[in-house]
Each structure stands twice: as C-alpha cells, then as structure tokens.
PDB file of C-alpha atoms in Angstrom:
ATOM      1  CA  UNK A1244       0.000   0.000   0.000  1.00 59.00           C
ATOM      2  CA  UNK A1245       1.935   3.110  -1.373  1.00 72.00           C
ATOM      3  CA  UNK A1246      -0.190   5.401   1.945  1.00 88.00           C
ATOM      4  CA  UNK A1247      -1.409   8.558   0.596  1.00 93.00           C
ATOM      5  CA  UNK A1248       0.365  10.355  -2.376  1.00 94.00           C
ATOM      6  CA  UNK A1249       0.723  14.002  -3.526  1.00 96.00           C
ATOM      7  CA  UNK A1250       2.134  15.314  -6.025  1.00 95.00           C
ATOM      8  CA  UNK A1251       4.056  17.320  -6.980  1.00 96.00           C
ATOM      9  CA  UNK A1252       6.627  17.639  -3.871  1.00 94.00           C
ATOM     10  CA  UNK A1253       7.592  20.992  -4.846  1.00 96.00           C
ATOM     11  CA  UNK A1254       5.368  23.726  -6.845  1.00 97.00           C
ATOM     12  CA  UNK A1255       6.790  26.705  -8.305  1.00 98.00           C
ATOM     13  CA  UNK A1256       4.395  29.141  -9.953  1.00 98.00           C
ATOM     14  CA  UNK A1257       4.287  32.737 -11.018  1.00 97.00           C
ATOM     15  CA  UNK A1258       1.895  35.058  -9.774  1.00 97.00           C
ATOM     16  CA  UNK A1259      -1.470  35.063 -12.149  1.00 97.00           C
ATOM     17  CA  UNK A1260      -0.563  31.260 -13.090  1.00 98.00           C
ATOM     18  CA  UNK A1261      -2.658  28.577 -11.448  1.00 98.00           C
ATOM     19  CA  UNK A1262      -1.809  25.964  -9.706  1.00 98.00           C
ATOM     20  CA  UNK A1263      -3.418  22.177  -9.168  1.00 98.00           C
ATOM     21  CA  UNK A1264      -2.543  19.972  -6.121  1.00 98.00           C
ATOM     22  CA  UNK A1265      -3.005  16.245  -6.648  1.00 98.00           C
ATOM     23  CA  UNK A1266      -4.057  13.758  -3.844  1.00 97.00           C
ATOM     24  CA  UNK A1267      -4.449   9.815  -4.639  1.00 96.00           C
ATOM     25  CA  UNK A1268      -5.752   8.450  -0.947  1.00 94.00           C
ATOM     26  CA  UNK A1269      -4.620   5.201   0.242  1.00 90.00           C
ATOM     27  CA  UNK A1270      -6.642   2.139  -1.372  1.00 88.00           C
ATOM     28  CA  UNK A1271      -9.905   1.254   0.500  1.00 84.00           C
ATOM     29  CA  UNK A1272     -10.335   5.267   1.401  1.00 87.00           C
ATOM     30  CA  UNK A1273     -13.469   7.454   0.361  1.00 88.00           C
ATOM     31  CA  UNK A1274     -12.593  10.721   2.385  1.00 91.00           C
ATOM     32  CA  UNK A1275     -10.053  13.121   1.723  1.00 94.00           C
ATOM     33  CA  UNK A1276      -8.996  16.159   4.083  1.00 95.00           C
ATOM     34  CA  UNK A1277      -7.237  18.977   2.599  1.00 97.00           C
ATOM     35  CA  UNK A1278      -4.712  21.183   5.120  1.00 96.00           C
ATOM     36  CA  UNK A1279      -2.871  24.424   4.530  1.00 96.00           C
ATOM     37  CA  UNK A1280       0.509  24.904   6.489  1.00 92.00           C
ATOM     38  CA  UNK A1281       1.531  28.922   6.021  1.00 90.00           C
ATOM     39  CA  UNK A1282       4.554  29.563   7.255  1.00 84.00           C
ATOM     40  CA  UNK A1283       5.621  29.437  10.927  1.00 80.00           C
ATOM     41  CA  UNK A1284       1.791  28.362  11.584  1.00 84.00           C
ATOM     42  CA  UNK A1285       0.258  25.102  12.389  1.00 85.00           C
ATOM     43  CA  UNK A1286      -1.835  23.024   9.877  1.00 90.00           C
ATOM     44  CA  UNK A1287      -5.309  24.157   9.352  1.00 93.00           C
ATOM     45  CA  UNK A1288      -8.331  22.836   7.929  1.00 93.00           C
ATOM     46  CA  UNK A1289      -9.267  23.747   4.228  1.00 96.00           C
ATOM     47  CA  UNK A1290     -12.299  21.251   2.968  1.00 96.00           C
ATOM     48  CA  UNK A1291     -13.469  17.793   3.568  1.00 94.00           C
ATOM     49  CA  UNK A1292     -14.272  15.757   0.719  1.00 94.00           C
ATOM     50  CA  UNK A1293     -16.163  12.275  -0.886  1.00 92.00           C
ATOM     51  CA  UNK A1294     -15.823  10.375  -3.734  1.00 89.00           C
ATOM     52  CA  UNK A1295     -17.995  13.767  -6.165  1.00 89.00           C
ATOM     53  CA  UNK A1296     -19.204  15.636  -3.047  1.00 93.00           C
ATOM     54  CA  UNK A1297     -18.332  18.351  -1.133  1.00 95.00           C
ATOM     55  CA  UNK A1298     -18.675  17.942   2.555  1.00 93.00           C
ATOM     56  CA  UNK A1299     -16.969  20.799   4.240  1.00 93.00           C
ATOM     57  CA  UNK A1300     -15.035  23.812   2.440  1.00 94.00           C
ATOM     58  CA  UNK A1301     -15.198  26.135   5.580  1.00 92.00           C
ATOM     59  CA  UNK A1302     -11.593  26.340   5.974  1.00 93.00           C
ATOM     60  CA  UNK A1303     -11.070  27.046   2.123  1.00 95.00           C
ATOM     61  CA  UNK A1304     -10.279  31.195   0.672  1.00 94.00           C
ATOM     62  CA  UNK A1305     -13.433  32.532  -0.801  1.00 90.00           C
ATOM     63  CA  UNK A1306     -11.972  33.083  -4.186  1.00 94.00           C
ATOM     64  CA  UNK A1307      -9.671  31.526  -6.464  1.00 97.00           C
ATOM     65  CA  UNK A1308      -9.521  27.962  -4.392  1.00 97.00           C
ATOM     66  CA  UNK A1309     -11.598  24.747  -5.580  1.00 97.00           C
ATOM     67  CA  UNK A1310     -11.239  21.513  -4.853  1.00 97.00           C
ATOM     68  CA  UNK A1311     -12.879  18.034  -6.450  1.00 96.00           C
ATOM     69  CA  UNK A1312     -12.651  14.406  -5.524  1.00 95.00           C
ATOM     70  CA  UNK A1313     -14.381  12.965  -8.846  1.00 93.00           C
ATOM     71  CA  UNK A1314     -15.308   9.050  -9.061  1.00 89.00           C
ATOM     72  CA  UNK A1315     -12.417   8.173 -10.841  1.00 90.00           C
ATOM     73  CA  UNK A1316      -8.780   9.951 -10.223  1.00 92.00           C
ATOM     74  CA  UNK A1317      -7.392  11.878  -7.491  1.00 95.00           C
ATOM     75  CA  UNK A1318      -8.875  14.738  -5.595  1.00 97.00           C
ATOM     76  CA  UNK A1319      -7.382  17.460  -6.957  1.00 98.00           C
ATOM     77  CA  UNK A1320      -6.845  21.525  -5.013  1.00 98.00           C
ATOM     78  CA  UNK A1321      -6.488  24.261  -7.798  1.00 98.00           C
ATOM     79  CA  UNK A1322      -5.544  27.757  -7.370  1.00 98.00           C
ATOM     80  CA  UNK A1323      -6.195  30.307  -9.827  1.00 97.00           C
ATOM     81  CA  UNK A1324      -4.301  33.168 -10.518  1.00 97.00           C
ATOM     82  CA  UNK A1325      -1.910  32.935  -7.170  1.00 97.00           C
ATOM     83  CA  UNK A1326      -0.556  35.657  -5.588  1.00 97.00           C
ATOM     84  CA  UNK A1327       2.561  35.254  -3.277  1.00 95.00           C
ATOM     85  CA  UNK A1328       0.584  34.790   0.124  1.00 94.00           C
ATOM     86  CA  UNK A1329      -0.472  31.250  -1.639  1.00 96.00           C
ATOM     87  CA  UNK A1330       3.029  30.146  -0.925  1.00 96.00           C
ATOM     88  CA  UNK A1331       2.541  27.400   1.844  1.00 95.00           C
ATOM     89  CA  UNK A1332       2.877  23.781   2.304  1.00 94.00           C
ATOM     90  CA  UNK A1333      -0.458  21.883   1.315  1.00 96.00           C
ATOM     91  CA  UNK A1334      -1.485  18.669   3.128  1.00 95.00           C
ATOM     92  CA  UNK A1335      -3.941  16.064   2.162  1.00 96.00           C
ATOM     93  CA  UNK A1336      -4.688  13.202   4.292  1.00 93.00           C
ATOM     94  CA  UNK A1337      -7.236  10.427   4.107  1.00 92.00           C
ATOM     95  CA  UNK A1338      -9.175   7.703   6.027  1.00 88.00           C
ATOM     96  CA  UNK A1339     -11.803   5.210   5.494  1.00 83.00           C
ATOM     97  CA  UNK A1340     -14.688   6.391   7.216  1.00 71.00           C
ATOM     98  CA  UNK A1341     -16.077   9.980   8.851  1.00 61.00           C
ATOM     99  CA  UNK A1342     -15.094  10.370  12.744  1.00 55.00           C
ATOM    100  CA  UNK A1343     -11.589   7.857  12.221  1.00 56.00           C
ATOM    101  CA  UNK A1344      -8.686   9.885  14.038  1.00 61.00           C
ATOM    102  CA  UNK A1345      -6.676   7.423  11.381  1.00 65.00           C
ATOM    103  CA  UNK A1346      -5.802  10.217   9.255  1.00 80.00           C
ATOM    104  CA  UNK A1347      -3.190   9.062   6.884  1.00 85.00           C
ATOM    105  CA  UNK A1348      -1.439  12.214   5.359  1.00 91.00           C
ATOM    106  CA  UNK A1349       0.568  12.748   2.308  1.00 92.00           C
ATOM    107  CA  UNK A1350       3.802  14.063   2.383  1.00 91.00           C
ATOM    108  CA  UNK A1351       2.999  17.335   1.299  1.00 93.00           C
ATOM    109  CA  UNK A1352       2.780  19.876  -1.829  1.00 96.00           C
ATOM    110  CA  UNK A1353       5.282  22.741  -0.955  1.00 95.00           C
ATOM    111  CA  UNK A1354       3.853  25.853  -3.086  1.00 97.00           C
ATOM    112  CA  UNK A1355       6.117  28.599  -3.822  1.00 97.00           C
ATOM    113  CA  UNK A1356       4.757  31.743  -5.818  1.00 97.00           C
ATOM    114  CA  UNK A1357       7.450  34.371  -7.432  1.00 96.00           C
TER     115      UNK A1357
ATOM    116  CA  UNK B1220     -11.727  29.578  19.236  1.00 70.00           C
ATOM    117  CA  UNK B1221     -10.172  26.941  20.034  1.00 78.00           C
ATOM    118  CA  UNK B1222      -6.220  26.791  19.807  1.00 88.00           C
ATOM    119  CA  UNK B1223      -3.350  24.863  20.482  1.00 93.00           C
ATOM    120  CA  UNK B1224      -0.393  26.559  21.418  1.00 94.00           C
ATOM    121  CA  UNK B1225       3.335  24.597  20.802  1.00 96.00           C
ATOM    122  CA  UNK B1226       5.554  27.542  22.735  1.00 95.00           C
ATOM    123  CA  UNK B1227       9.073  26.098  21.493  1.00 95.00           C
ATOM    124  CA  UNK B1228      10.382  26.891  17.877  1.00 94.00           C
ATOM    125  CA  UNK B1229      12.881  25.050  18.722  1.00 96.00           C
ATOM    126  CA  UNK B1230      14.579  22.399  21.250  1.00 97.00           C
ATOM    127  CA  UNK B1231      18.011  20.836  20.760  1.00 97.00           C
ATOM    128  CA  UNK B1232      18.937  18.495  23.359  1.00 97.00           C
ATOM    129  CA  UNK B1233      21.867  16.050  23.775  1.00 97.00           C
ATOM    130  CA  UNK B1234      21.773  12.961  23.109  1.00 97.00           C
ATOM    131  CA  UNK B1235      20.580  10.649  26.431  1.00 97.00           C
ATOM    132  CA  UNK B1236      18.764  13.838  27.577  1.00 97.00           C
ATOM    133  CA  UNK B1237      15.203  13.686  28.941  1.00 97.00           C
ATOM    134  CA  UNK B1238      13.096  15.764  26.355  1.00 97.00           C
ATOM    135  CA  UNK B1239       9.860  17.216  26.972  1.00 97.00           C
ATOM    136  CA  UNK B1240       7.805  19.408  24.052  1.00 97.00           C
ATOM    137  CA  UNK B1241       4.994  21.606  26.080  1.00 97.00           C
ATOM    138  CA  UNK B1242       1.415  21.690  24.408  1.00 96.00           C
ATOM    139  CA  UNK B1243      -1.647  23.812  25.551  1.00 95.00           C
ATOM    140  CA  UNK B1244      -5.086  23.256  24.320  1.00 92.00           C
ATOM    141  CA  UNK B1245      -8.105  25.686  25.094  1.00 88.00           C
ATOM    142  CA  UNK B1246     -10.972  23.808  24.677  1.00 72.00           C
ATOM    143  CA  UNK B1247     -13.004  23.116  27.402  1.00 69.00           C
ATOM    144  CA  UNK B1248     -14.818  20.074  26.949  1.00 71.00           C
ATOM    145  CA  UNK B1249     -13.170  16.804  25.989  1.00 73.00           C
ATOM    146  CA  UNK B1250     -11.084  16.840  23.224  1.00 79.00           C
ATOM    147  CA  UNK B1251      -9.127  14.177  21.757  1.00 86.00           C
ATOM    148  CA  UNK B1252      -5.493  15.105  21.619  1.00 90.00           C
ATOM    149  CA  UNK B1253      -2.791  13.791  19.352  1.00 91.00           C
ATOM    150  CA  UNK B1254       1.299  13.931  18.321  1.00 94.00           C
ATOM    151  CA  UNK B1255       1.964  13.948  14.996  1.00 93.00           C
ATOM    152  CA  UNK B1256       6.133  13.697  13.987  1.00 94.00           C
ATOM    153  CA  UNK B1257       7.413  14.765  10.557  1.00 90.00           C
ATOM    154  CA  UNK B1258      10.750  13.310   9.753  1.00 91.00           C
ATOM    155  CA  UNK B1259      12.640  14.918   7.174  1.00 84.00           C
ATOM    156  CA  UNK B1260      11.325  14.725   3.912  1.00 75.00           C
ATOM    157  CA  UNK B1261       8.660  12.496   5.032  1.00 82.00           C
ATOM    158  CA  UNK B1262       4.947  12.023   5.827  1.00 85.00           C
ATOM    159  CA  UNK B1263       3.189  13.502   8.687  1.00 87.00           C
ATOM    160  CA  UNK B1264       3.068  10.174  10.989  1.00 89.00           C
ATOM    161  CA  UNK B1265       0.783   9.367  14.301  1.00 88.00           C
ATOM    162  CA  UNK B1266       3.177   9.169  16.884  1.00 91.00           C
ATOM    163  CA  UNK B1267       0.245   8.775  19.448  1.00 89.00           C
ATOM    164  CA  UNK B1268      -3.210   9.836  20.913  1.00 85.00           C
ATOM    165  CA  UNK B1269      -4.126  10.342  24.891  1.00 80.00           C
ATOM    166  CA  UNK B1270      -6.888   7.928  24.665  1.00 75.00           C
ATOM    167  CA  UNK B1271      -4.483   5.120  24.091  1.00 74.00           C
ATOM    168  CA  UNK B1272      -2.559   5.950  26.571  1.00 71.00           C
ATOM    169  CA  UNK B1273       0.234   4.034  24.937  1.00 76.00           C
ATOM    170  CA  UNK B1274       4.170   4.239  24.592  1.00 78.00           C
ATOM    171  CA  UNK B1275       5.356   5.343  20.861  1.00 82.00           C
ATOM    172  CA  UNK B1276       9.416   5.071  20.348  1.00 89.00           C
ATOM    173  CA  UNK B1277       9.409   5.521  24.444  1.00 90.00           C
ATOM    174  CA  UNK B1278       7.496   8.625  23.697  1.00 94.00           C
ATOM    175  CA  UNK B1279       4.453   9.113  26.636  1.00 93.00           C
ATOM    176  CA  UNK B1280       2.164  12.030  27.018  1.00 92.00           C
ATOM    177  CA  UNK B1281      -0.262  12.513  29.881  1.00 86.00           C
ATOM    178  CA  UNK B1282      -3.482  14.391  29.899  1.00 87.00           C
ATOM    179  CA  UNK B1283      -3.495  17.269  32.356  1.00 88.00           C
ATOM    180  CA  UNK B1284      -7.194  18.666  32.115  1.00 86.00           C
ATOM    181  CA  UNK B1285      -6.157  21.212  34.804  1.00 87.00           C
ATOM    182  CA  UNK B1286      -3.421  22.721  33.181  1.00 89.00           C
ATOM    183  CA  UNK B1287      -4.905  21.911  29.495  1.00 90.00           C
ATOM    184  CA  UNK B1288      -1.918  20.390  28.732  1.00 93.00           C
ATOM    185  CA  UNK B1289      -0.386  17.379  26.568  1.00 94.00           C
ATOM    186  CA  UNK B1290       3.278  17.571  26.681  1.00 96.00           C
ATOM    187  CA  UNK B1291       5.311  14.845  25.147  1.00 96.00           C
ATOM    188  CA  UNK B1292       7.836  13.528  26.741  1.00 95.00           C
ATOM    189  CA  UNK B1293      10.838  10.777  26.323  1.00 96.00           C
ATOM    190  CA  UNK B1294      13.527  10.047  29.260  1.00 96.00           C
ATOM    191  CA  UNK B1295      16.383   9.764  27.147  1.00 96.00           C
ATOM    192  CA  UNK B1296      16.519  11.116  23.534  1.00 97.00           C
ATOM    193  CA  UNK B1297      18.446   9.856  20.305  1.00 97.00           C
ATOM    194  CA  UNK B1298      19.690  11.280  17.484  1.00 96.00           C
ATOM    195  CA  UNK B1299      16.707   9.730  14.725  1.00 96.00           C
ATOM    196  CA  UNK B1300      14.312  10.936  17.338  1.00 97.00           C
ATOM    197  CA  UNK B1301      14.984  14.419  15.541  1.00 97.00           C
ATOM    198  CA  UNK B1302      12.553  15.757  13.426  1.00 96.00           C
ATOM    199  CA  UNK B1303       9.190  17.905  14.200  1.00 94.00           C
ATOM    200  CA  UNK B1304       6.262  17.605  16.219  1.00 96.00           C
ATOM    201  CA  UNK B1305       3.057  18.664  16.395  1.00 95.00           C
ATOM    202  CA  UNK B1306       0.559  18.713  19.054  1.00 95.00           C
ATOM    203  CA  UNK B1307      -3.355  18.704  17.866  1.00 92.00           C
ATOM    204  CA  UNK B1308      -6.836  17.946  19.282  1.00 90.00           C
ATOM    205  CA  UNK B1309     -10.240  17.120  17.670  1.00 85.00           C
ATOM    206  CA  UNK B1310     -13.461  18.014  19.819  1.00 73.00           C
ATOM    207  CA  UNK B1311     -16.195  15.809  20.104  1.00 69.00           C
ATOM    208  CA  UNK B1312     -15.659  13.493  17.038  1.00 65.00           C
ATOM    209  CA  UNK B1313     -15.509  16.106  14.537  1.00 76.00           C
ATOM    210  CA  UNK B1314     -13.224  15.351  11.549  1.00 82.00           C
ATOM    211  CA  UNK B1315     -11.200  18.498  12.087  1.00 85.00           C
ATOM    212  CA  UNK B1316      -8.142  18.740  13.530  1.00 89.00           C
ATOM    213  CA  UNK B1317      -6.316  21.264  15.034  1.00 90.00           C
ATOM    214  CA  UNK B1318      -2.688  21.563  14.723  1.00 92.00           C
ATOM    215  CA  UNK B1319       0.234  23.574  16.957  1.00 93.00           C
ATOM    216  CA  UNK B1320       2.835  25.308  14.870  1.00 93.00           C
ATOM    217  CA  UNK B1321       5.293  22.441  15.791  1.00 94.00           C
ATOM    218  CA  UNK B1322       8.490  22.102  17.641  1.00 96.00           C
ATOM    219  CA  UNK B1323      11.329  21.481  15.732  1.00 96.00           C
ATOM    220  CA  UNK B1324      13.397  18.646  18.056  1.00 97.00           C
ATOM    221  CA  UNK B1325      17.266  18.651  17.086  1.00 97.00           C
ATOM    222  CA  UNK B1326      18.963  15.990  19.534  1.00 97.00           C
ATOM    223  CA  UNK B1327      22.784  16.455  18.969  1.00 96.00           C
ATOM    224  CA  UNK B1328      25.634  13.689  19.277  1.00 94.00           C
TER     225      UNK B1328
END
C-alpha cells in the first residue's frame, strides 16, 4: 500500500498562473482532508471531501480555491491566478470512514509563488 | 476559538537527555489530543493519541485537564528521534483537527 500520495513535492508558480494539487488516498479510502501549512503556523483545515461531493469547504479562501474528488482519479486543489501569500505547504490526508482519528497524510505539496 | 499553542520553535537536546515538548489546548470540553512527527522529507506520521494511553518510540504524554496540557515527553533522547512535532486535538468526534505550529526537536551527538 503506497499510503497517501501528492504530487508534486515541490510547486513553483508565477503570480497570475494557477496551480493544481493532486491527492491519490490510500486504497480502501473514500474521504479526503485537505490542510494548509503557512509559514511558521500550524496546519489548518481547508475542505473535507467524498468520492464527487463536497462535505466541508469552511476552511477554504473565498476566491480563487476549488477543490474536487471525482469518481475516478485523485482529488485534486487548484488555485487560480496565485498571488505570493499562496506560498505554503499543502497537506492532504485520508481515512476510510467519517469520525476515524486514522488520518493518513501525504507528504505534502510545498507551493512557492514568485 | 479553540487553539493549540506549541511555545518552542525550537529544542536541541543532547543525546541521552530527557526531552519534553509543552502543548496547551483551550478547549473546554473533551477533546481528543494527538502527536503527529514529521521526519525529514517524510509524511506527517501518528506518533500517538491520549486515549491510548500508549508508549510510541518511548514517547508518553499525559493528559493534564487542569493545566490543558499534553506535553510529550521521552527520558532519554536519540539522534533519529529528531525531526518535528506537532501537538493537535479534535473536539467531540468532529473530523477536524487542530494543529500547533510544531516544535522542531534537534537531539545532537
């Protein structure tokens, strides 16, 4: 089981480009959990999805941040048109059922914007 | 709103030293509490949860409700046990967790 994998590792992206975060959960998981790691800050929450739904986007920006899960594929977090305050370290993490404090995490999507 | 506050940036330690890494939670009720590690260039791992009450890599942390505390502690450190650490709790079997902004644990030679 290769756990839960993002990619890519490291991001790079001018400001105005757009940028897409892949998550592939570990095999057997339905739920995904995006988390947003600014720097010098702790982890926090972004959105909460299912295989095609949406649970919980609370934690997500207003504008210019989306996220999917679609029935086939990886869940994917896109950015449009990033601006430099973007530039963070983007978690996912899975598990196989609602209320499981077996999150499985990724290793992470480092985002830098220039 | 409820926080959880990692005071240390930073500990370096020597190797064989006892190490402790201080967490505060504010929530009131009767939250779950976790350690997550990070080794270097890895995955954010589960080192271990209060409700277990368990011993991780001779890592132990005790609940203190009256201090709202979960600090981790290990008697005698080694050098793989660097890497960083992050305290977070969950209230009430929601899906969210809350994360510290980590300690960074350097244990030198």
């Amino acid at each position: 089981n290769a756990g839960v994998m993002q990619n890519p590792r490291h991001l790079v992206r001018r400001r105005g480009q757009e940028a897409r975060l892949r998550c592939s959960p570990m095999k057997g998981h339905s739920h995904v959990y995006w988390y947003r790691q600014l720097p010098e800050e702790g982890l926090k929450f972004m959105v909460y999805l299912q295989k095609e739904n949406i649970i919980d986007e609370s934690g997500m920006p207003k504008e210019r941040f989306s996220a999917e899960f679609p029935k086939e594929g990886p869940s994917i977090l896109r950015i449009q048109q990033v601006v430099r305050g973007d530039s963070a370290a983007y978690f996912c993490a899975s598990s196989p059922a609602v209320v499981d404090y077996g999150y499985t995490f990724g290793s992470g999507t480092r985002l830098t914007v220039v | 709103a409820q926080r959880v506050t990692q005071p240390e940036k930073l500990l370096s330690v020597f190797k064989g030293a006892p190490v402790e890494l201080k967490c505060n939670y504010s929530y009131s009720g009767s939250p779950e509490l976790f350690w997550y590690v990070q080794y270097s260039r890895q995955r954010l791992q589960l080192l271990l949860r209060h409700i277990s009450r368990e011993s991780i890599k001779g890592f132990t942390a005790d609940l203190n409700k009256g201090e709202t505390s979960f600090h981790l502690k290990k008697p005698f450190a080694q050098e793989e046990d660097s890497a960083m650490y992050y305290c977070a709790q969950r209230m009430d079997s929601s899906y969210k967790l809350i994360f510290g902004s980590g300690t960074r644990l350097l244990v030198r030679p």
